[in-house]
């Protein structure tokens, strides 16, 4: 690569960083987001309580749990899409393995993607419209016996615990 190409690349980068609305690449975790209670009620009536961070804005949702070394056993992050839609997630810059729980507008679990692969660029899809996506520590779905159809109680579903 010649000097002219290097200078042009540096100028382009400097221009992009100076433009409003264009943020530099994320290099670390976002600050902890506001937390709210969430309960998952399994088919046998067992209630599992969580304290989840609420990812509500596009910026918060883009970063999610990136660069976090771990997620606690009763913690997670709830991505509220606002209205039912297809959800496609990935694990770019996410170093902790996760379970992803895709939740329909009525609070029922629509799909569970267990033990997602850290740093993977593969998309993990909801396979149907969902109101929210819940990220939990990998292995949580298996440990608690979570299944499609189990009920998630949280204020965004109108059934807060």
N, CA, C and O of each residue as an XYZ file, in Angstrom:
644
protein
N       0.857     -1.171      0.000
C       0.000      0.000      0.000
C       0.898      1.228      0.000
O       1.852      1.302      0.775
N       0.597      2.192     -0.868
C       1.462      3.368     -0.938
C       1.014      4.453      0.032
O      -0.054      4.374      0.638
N       1.850      5.451      0.158
C       1.608      6.548      1.098
C       0.310      7.286      0.785
O      -0.416      7.682      1.697
N       0.012      7.473     -0.512
C      -1.203      8.181     -0.910
C      -2.441      7.425     -0.407
O      -3.377      8.042      0.103
N      -2.450      6.106     -0.548
C      -3.585      5.305     -0.082
C      -3.739      5.403      1.433
O      -4.855      5.511      1.942
N      -2.616      5.366      2.151
C      -2.676      5.494      3.601
C      -3.224      6.854      4.017
O      -4.046      6.936      4.929
N      -2.784      7.908      3.367
C      -3.268      9.253      3.693
C      -4.743      9.402      3.357
O      -5.492     10.016      4.117
N      -5.165      8.851      2.237
C      -6.577      8.923      1.851
C      -7.440      8.178      2.860
O      -8.509      8.655      3.241
N      -6.978      7.010      3.292
C      -7.722      6.237      4.288
C      -7.815      6.977      5.614
O      -8.872      6.987      6.245
N      -6.719      7.597      6.042
C      -6.719      8.357      7.287
C      -7.658      9.555      7.189
O      -8.360      9.870      8.150
N      -7.680     10.221      6.046
C      -8.563     11.370      5.851
C     -10.028     10.938      5.879
O     -10.871     11.620      6.462
N     -10.322      9.810      5.251
C     -11.696      9.304      5.236
C     -12.142      8.959      6.658
O     -13.261      9.291      7.050
N     -11.293      8.307      7.422
C     -11.623      7.963      8.798
C     -11.859      9.227      9.628
O     -12.824      9.297     10.390
N     -11.001     10.204      9.487
C     -11.156     11.454     10.234
C     -12.460     12.151      9.866
O     -13.138     12.699     10.735
N     -12.812     12.134      8.596
C     -14.061     12.751      8.153
C     -15.261     12.020      8.731
O     -16.228     12.654      9.153
N     -15.210     10.688      8.753
C     -16.325      9.920      9.296
C     -16.500     10.179     10.786
O     -17.627     10.269     11.272
N     -15.414     10.298     11.502
C     -15.506     10.527     12.942
C     -16.047     11.921     13.241
O     -16.629     12.137     14.304
N     -15.869     12.856     12.337
C     -16.333     14.217     12.543
C     -17.800     14.400     12.170
O     -18.417     15.387     12.572
N     -18.368     13.466     11.407
C     -19.761     13.594     10.982
C     -20.698     13.235     12.120
O     -20.505     12.225     12.797
N     -21.732     14.079     12.335
C     -22.715     13.720     13.370
C     -23.465     12.458     12.976
O     -23.738     12.227     11.798
N     -23.796     11.640     13.977
C     -24.556     10.427     13.715
C     -23.711      9.223     13.370
O     -24.222      8.103     13.341
N     -22.425      9.422     13.106
C     -21.549      8.293     12.814
C     -20.626      8.112     14.010
O     -19.777      8.959     14.287
N     -20.798      7.022     14.701
C     -20.013      6.770     15.909
C     -18.839      5.859     15.587
O     -18.927      5.018     14.692
N     -17.737      6.025     16.319
C     -16.628      5.093     16.131
C     -17.035      3.694     16.584
O     -18.022      3.533     17.302
N     -16.287      2.698     16.169
C     -16.591      1.302     16.513
C     -16.578      1.121     18.027
O     -15.770      1.728     18.730
N     -17.474      0.289     18.511
C     -17.552     -0.017     19.936
C     -16.327     -0.830     20.333
O     -15.983     -1.803     19.662
N     -15.668     -0.440     21.415
C     -14.467     -1.149     21.845
C     -14.581     -1.692     23.273
O     -13.657     -2.345     23.760
N     -15.686     -1.434     23.937
C     -15.873     -1.924     25.294
C     -17.348     -2.012     25.618
O     -18.184     -1.582     24.823
N     -17.686     -2.572     26.791
C     -19.096     -2.734     27.139
C     -19.777     -1.386     27.382
O     -19.138     -0.417     27.792
N     -21.070     -1.346     27.124
C     -21.819     -0.147     27.470
C     -22.080     -0.147     28.968
O     -22.066     -1.205     29.597
N     -22.318      1.027     29.550
C     -22.643      1.051     30.980
C     -23.891      0.218     31.244
O     -24.730      0.039     30.362
N     -24.001     -0.285     32.460
C     -25.164     -1.093     32.831
C     -26.431     -0.279     32.569
O     -26.516      0.892     32.938
N     -27.412     -0.915     31.928
C     -28.670     -0.255     31.590
C     -29.652     -0.368     32.751
O     -29.460     -1.195     33.643
N     -30.716      0.462     32.752
C     -31.724      0.341     33.805
C     -32.294     -1.079     33.860
O     -32.521     -1.715     32.831
N     -32.517     -1.557     35.082
C     -32.989     -2.934     35.287
C     -34.455     -2.965     35.686
O     -34.969     -2.044     36.320
N     -35.119     -4.061     35.295
C     -36.515     -4.289     35.657
C     -36.687     -5.771     35.962
O     -35.902     -6.601     35.504
N     -37.729     -6.105     36.748
C     -37.989     -7.518     37.029
C     -38.614     -8.218     35.820
O     -39.306     -7.602     35.009
N     -38.352     -9.506     35.729
C     -38.928    -10.373     34.695
C     -39.079    -11.747     35.331
O     -38.194    -12.200     36.056
N     -40.198    -12.408     35.061
C     -40.453    -13.745     35.584
C     -40.801    -14.652     34.412
O     -41.572    -14.271     33.532
N     -40.231    -15.854     34.404
C     -40.624    -16.867     33.428
C     -41.345    -17.965     34.201
O     -40.806    -18.544     35.144
N     -42.587    -18.237     33.774
C     -43.405    -19.276     34.397
C     -43.400    -20.478     33.462
O     -43.892    -20.402     32.336
N     -42.840    -21.589     33.936
C     -42.758    -22.795     33.105
C     -44.100    -23.521     33.094
O     -44.998    -23.212     33.878
N     -44.216    -24.484     32.196
C     -45.482    -25.221     32.004
C     -45.966    -25.905     33.273
O     -47.159    -26.172     33.416
N     -45.037    -26.197     34.211
C     -45.443    -26.842     35.468
C     -45.693    -25.836     36.591
O     -45.843    -26.219     37.752
N     -45.736    -24.521     36.235
C     -46.071    -23.478     37.207
C     -44.921    -22.932     38.013
O     -45.130    -22.067     38.864
N     -43.700    -23.410     37.775
C     -42.539    -22.896     38.508
C     -42.199    -21.505     37.973
O     -42.160    -21.277     36.764
N     -41.953    -20.581     38.907
C     -41.636    -19.181     38.560
C     -40.143    -18.937     38.735
O     -39.584    -19.178     39.805
N     -39.505    -18.457     37.676
C     -38.074    -18.132     37.715
C     -37.933    -16.626     37.587
O     -38.350    -16.032     36.593
N     -37.331    -16.008     38.623
C     -37.225    -14.549     38.680
C     -35.866    -14.083     38.166
O     -34.826    -14.672     38.464
N     -35.910    -13.011     37.389
C     -34.704    -12.391     36.831
C     -34.765    -10.891     37.050
O     -35.839    -10.314     37.222
N     -33.596    -10.271     37.041
C     -33.450     -8.818     36.998
C     -32.748     -8.551     35.672
O     -31.579     -8.899     35.509
N     -33.462     -7.926     34.708
C     -32.912     -7.762     33.365
C     -32.651     -6.297     33.042
O     -33.409     -5.409     33.435
N     -31.571     -6.070     32.324
C     -31.300     -4.745     31.789
C     -32.222     -4.540     30.595
O     -32.474     -5.469     29.828
N     -32.722     -3.320     30.444
C     -33.669     -3.004     29.383
C     -32.955     -2.277     28.240
O     -32.543     -1.126     28.385
N     -32.814     -2.966     27.101
C     -32.237     -2.367     25.894
C     -33.396     -1.833     25.068
O     -34.081     -2.592     24.383
N     -33.614     -0.520     25.136
C     -34.787      0.086     24.527
C     -34.485      0.904     23.281
O     -35.315      0.980     22.375
N     -33.307      1.519     23.223
C     -32.982      2.368     22.080
C     -32.162      1.574     21.063
O     -31.526      0.584     21.421
N     -32.173      1.999     19.805
C     -31.346      1.306     18.806
C     -29.867      1.254     19.197
O     -29.192      0.262     18.923
N     -29.366      2.296     19.826
C     -27.957      2.315     20.239
C     -27.696      1.257     21.311
O     -26.709      0.526     21.237
N     -28.578      1.176     22.307
C     -28.427      0.176     23.369
C     -28.550     -1.235     22.795
O     -27.825     -2.141     23.205
N     -29.460     -1.414     21.855
C     -29.698     -2.724     21.262
C     -28.538     -3.151     20.376
O     -28.226     -4.339     20.301
N     -27.897     -2.205     19.708
C     -26.755     -2.525     18.851
C     -25.596     -3.064     19.672
O     -24.925     -4.006     19.250
N     -25.355     -2.485     20.828
C     -24.231     -2.907     21.670
C     -24.613     -4.124     22.520
O     -23.814     -5.050     22.664
N     -25.816     -4.131     23.079
C     -26.265     -5.266     23.877
C     -25.264     -5.689     24.934
O     -24.791     -4.864     25.716
N     -24.944     -6.966     24.957
C     -24.008     -7.514     25.951
C     -22.581     -7.661     25.415
O     -21.778     -8.407     25.976
N     -22.270     -6.955     24.338
C     -20.909     -7.012     23.793
C     -19.882     -6.685     24.878
O     -20.091     -5.803     25.711
N     -18.789     -7.405     24.846
C     -17.617     -7.196     25.704
C     -17.866     -7.501     27.179
O     -16.953     -7.325     27.986
N     -19.047     -7.946     27.561
C     -19.297     -8.329     28.955
C     -18.680     -9.702     29.178
O     -18.938    -10.610     28.389
N     -17.880     -9.889     30.211
C     -17.215    -11.179     30.418
C     -18.164    -12.286     30.860
O     -17.886    -13.465     30.642
N     -19.290    -11.912     31.486
C     -20.217    -12.943     31.963
C     -21.594    -12.317     32.199
O     -21.755    -11.097     32.232
N     -22.569    -13.197     32.360
C     -23.931    -12.806     32.722
C     -24.311    -13.670     33.913
O     -24.137    -14.888     33.875
N     -24.822    -13.061     34.957
C     -25.173    -13.792     36.169
C     -26.330    -14.757     35.954
O     -27.067    -14.622     34.977
N     -26.507    -15.731     36.851
C     -27.536    -16.760     36.682
C     -28.967    -16.231     36.738
O     -29.875    -16.872     36.207
N     -29.189    -15.076     37.369
C     -30.540    -14.496     37.421
C     -30.568    -13.108     36.782
O     -31.389    -12.260     37.131
N     -29.645    -12.902     35.835
C     -29.542    -11.634     35.112
C     -29.760    -11.881     33.630
O     -29.783    -13.025     33.175
N     -29.921    -10.795     32.884
C     -30.045    -10.883     31.439
C     -30.270     -9.513     30.852
O     -30.187     -8.499     31.545
N     -30.559     -9.495     29.554
C     -30.880     -8.254     28.875
C     -32.093     -8.505     27.992
O     -32.140     -9.466     27.224
N     -33.080     -7.608     28.124
C     -34.311     -7.712     27.338
C     -34.294     -6.632     26.266
O     -34.224     -5.441     26.567
N     -34.360     -7.064     25.016
C     -34.404     -6.166     23.873
C     -35.872     -5.978     23.504
O     -36.500     -6.902     22.987
N     -36.422     -4.801     23.762
C     -37.825     -4.516     23.450
C     -37.892     -3.888     22.065
O     -37.416     -2.772     21.857
N     -38.486     -4.610     21.121
C     -38.576     -4.120     19.739
C     -39.750     -3.163     19.553
O     -39.893     -2.580     18.478
N     -40.590     -2.986     20.566
C     -41.708     -2.054     20.489
C     -42.961     -2.655     19.878
O     -44.053     -2.518     20.429
N     -42.810     -3.309     18.762
C     -43.913     -3.987     18.080
C     -43.400     -5.329     17.587
O     -42.194     -5.496     17.406
N     -44.293     -6.291     17.367
C     -43.829     -7.588     16.857
C     -43.126     -7.442     15.505
O     -43.600     -6.739     14.612
N     -41.994     -8.118     15.382
C     -41.203     -8.104     14.149
C     -40.263     -9.289     14.156
O     -40.059     -9.931     15.187
N     -39.693     -9.572     13.005
C     -38.646    -10.590     12.944
C     -37.437    -10.067     13.720
O     -37.121     -8.879     13.648
N     -36.777    -10.925     14.442
C     -35.586    -10.546     15.198
C     -34.417    -11.392     14.701
O     -34.518    -12.615     14.607
N     -33.311    -10.727     14.384
C     -32.092    -11.425     13.973
C     -30.938    -10.866     14.804
O     -30.633     -9.675     14.738
N     -30.311    -11.723     15.573
C     -29.227    -11.328     16.469
C     -27.932    -11.980     15.992
O     -27.954    -12.896     15.170
N     -26.808    -11.499     16.515
C     -25.526    -12.139     16.281
C     -24.665    -11.955     17.512
O     -25.050    -11.244     18.440
N     -23.505    -12.586     17.531
C     -22.646    -12.586     18.713
C     -21.348    -11.796     18.506
O     -20.385    -11.974     19.253
N     -21.326    -10.933     17.500
C     -20.120    -10.132     17.242
C     -19.719     -9.397     18.526
O     -20.548     -8.750     19.165
N     -18.458     -9.503     18.887
C     -17.887     -8.862     20.074
C     -18.553     -9.288     21.383
O     -18.376     -8.625     22.405
N     -19.301    -10.362     21.366
C     -19.918    -10.885     22.588
C     -19.078    -12.070     23.037
O     -18.984    -13.084     22.346
N     -18.466    -11.921     24.216
C     -17.492    -12.927     24.651
C     -18.102    -13.976     25.586
O     -17.507    -15.030     25.810
N     -19.281    -13.689     26.128
C     -19.957    -14.663     27.001
C     -20.973    -15.436     26.155
O     -21.758    -14.819     25.436
N     -20.977    -16.765     26.225
C     -22.010    -17.528     25.509
C     -23.380    -17.217     26.117
O     -23.502    -16.979     27.318
N     -24.399    -17.223     25.270
C     -25.738    -16.828     25.702
C     -26.799    -17.810     25.240
O     -26.602    -18.552     24.277
N     -27.924    -17.805     25.937
C     -29.170    -18.377     25.445
C     -30.003    -17.188     24.989
O     -30.077    -16.179     25.690
N     -30.629    -17.297     23.823
C     -31.504    -16.233     23.327
C     -32.927    -16.756     23.310
O     -33.221    -17.791     22.712
N     -33.805    -16.017     23.979
C     -35.205    -16.391     24.104
C     -36.023    -15.358     23.338
O     -36.026    -14.178     23.689
N     -36.715    -15.802     22.294
C     -37.530    -14.929     21.465
C     -38.968    -14.999     21.980
O     -39.532    -16.085     22.116
N     -39.561    -13.827     22.268
C     -40.830    -13.766     22.992
C     -41.890    -13.043     22.161
O     -41.670    -11.927     21.691
N     -43.039    -13.692     21.987
C     -44.166    -13.125     21.233
C     -44.807    -11.978     22.015
O     -44.513    -11.775     23.193
N     -45.682    -11.236     21.349
C     -46.321    -10.068     21.948
C     -47.157    -10.413     23.181
O     -47.335     -9.565     24.055
N     -47.673    -11.641     23.268
C     -48.471    -12.046     24.430
C     -47.615    -12.577     25.581
O     -48.146    -13.028     26.596
N     -46.288    -12.523     25.422
C     -45.384    -12.973     26.481
C     -45.020    -14.446     26.414
O     -44.259    -14.926     27.254
N     -45.540    -15.168     25.446
C     -45.199    -16.593     25.307
C     -43.853    -16.743     24.604
O     -43.551    -16.009     23.663
N     -43.046    -17.701     25.067
C     -41.772    -17.987     24.407
C     -42.068    -18.591     23.039
O     -42.775    -19.592     22.924
N     -41.513    -17.966     22.011
C     -41.714    -18.386     20.623
C     -40.599    -19.338     20.167
O     -40.851    -20.309     19.454
N     -39.376    -19.045     20.587
C     -38.214    -19.853     20.181
C     -37.096    -19.647     21.178
O     -36.986    -18.580     21.782
N     -36.261    -20.667     21.356
C     -35.070    -20.567     22.207
C     -33.872    -21.028     21.398
O     -33.879    -22.123     20.837
N     -32.837    -20.188     21.337
C     -31.556    -20.562     20.729
C     -30.572    -20.730     21.896
O     -30.174    -19.755     22.533
N     -30.197    -21.967     22.156
C     -29.358    -22.258     23.315
C     -27.870    -22.230     22.974
O     -27.448    -22.603     21.879
N     -27.092    -21.771     23.959
C     -25.625    -21.812     23.908
C     -25.064    -21.248     22.590
O     -24.349    -21.929     21.854
N     -25.412    -19.988     22.324
C     -24.894    -19.337     21.118
C     -23.382    -19.191     21.217
O     -22.821    -19.140     22.312
N     -22.737    -19.124     20.075
C     -21.273    -19.159     20.001
C     -20.685    -17.748     20.115
O     -20.983    -16.887     19.287
N     -19.851    -17.506     21.139
C     -19.226    -16.192     21.278
C     -18.477    -15.785     20.013
O     -17.863    -16.613     19.339
N     -18.543    -14.495     19.710
C     -17.823    -13.854     18.599
C     -18.347    -14.255     17.212
O     -17.811    -13.783     16.210
N     -19.352    -15.088     17.124
C     -19.850    -15.555     15.833
C     -20.599    -14.450     15.092
O     -21.293    -13.637     15.703
N     -20.448    -14.431     13.770
C     -21.187    -13.500     12.927
C     -22.432    -14.154     12.323
O     -23.162    -13.519     11.562
N     -22.671    -15.411     12.659
C     -23.867    -16.101     12.170
C     -25.110    -15.456     12.787
O     -25.119    -15.117     13.971
N     -26.159    -15.288     11.976
C     -27.386    -14.705     12.521
C     -28.210    -15.773     13.237
O     -28.265    -16.933     12.829
N     -28.841    -15.338     14.308
C     -29.708    -16.186     15.108
C     -31.088    -15.550     14.985
O     -31.324    -14.459     15.504
N     -31.992    -16.233     14.302
C     -33.268    -15.632     13.931
C     -34.417    -16.119     14.792
O     -34.415    -17.241     15.299
N     -35.402    -15.239     14.942
C     -36.589    -15.575     15.724
C     -37.504    -16.559     15.003
O     -38.265    -17.283     15.645
N     -37.436    -16.591     13.684
C     -38.292    -17.454     12.855
C     -39.772    -17.145     13.069
O     -40.597    -18.044     13.238
N     -40.075    -15.888     13.057
C     -41.436    -15.393     13.220
C     -41.408    -14.087     13.990
O     -40.409    -13.767     14.634
N     -42.506    -13.323     13.932
C     -42.511    -12.029     14.629
C     -42.520    -12.192     16.147
O     -43.243    -13.024     16.695
N     -41.706    -11.383     16.807
C     -41.617    -11.375     18.271
C     -41.597     -9.930     18.761
O     -41.162     -9.029     18.043
N     -42.064     -9.719     19.968
C     -42.048     -8.389     20.580
C     -40.698     -8.098     21.210
O     -40.271     -6.945     21.269
N     -40.006     -9.168     21.694
C     -38.761     -8.956     22.429
C     -37.845    -10.164     22.302
O     -38.269    -11.269     21.966
N     -36.571     -9.908     22.585
C     -35.569    -10.967     22.658
C     -34.883    -10.845     24.013
O     -34.453     -9.761     24.406
N     -34.785    -11.955     24.715
C     -34.158    -12.003     26.031
C     -32.860    -12.771     25.926
O     -32.838    -13.910     25.457
N     -31.770    -12.145     26.364
C     -30.476    -12.829     26.409
C     -30.171    -13.204     27.856
O     -30.210    -12.366     28.757
N     -29.865    -14.490     28.052
C     -29.532    -15.042     29.367
C     -28.195    -15.763     29.282
O     -27.713    -16.049     28.186
N     -27.597    -16.057     30.419
C     -26.356    -16.833     30.441
C     -26.592    -18.180     29.767
O     -27.635    -18.803     29.960
N     -25.629    -18.621     28.984
C     -25.744    -19.915     28.299
C     -26.005    -21.024     29.303
O     -25.395    -21.074     30.371
N     -26.920    -21.908     28.941
C     -27.262    -23.029     29.807
C     -28.460    -22.768     30.699
O     -28.975    -23.695     31.325
N     -28.916    -21.513     30.771
C     -30.043    -21.171     31.642
C     -31.316    -21.881     31.198
O     -32.047    -22.419     32.029
N     -31.589    -21.889     29.885
C     -32.815    -22.528     29.386
C     -32.851    -24.006     29.773
O     -33.882    -24.518     30.211
N     -31.724    -24.680     29.608
C     -31.666    -26.102     29.966
C     -31.772    -26.290     31.480
O     -32.515    -27.153     31.947
N     -31.039    -25.494     32.239
C     -31.016    -25.620     33.707
C     -32.406    -25.430     34.309
O     -32.775    -26.118     35.261
N     -33.185    -24.483     33.746
C     -34.504    -24.182     34.283
C     -35.627    -24.946     33.578
O     -36.786    -24.871     33.986
N     -35.279    -25.680     32.522
C     -36.295    -26.420     31.775
C     -37.237    -25.528     30.979
O     -38.417    -25.845     30.832
N     -36.720    -24.411     30.463
C     -37.561    -23.495     29.686
C     -37.937    -24.142     28.362
O     -37.136    -24.857     27.759
N     -39.172    -23.883     27.912
C     -39.683    -24.461     26.659
C     -40.497    -23.427     25.892
O     -40.993    -22.450     26.454
N     -40.616    -23.672     24.606
C     -41.518    -22.871     23.783
C     -42.908    -22.964     24.401
O     -43.352    -24.051     24.771
N     -43.595    -21.832     24.515
C     -44.926    -21.780     25.115
C     -44.938    -21.325     26.562
O     -45.980    -20.914     27.071
N     -43.774    -21.393     27.248
C     -43.717    -20.893     28.620
C     -44.014    -19.396     28.603
O     -43.786    -18.723     27.598
N     -44.524    -18.879     29.726
C     -44.982    -17.493     29.820
C     -43.914    -16.594     30.444
O     -43.373    -16.894     31.508
N     -43.625    -15.485     29.758
C     -42.725    -14.469     30.299
C     -43.583    -13.329     30.817
O     -44.412    -12.782     30.089
N     -43.381    -12.976     32.076
C     -44.122    -11.867     32.686
C     -43.175    -10.678     32.847
O     -42.125    -10.763     33.485
N     -43.590     -9.575     32.244
C     -42.804     -8.345     32.280
C     -43.717     -7.218     31.820
O     -44.662     -7.471     31.072
N     -43.468     -5.995     32.237
C     -44.385     -4.888     31.945
C     -44.636     -4.687     30.455
O     -45.734     -4.279     30.076
N     -43.649     -4.963     29.593
C     -43.861     -4.705     28.161
C     -44.911     -5.629     27.558
O     -45.468     -5.324     26.503
N     -45.188     -6.751     28.210
C     -46.203     -7.683     27.742
C     -47.556     -7.445     28.423
O     -48.524     -8.158     28.160
N     -47.611     -6.433     29.303
C     -48.858     -6.104     30.003
C     -49.225     -7.089     31.091
O     -50.385     -7.160     31.497
N     -48.256     -7.849     31.567
C     -48.522     -8.864     32.602
C     -47.441     -8.848     33.677
O     -47.017     -9.901     34.153
N     -46.998     -7.652     34.057
C     -45.887     -7.505     35.011
C     -46.120     -8.344     36.263
O     -47.237     -8.433     36.773
N     -45.035     -8.958     36.749
C     -45.143     -9.807     37.960
C     -45.471     -8.990     39.206
O     -45.595     -9.549     40.296
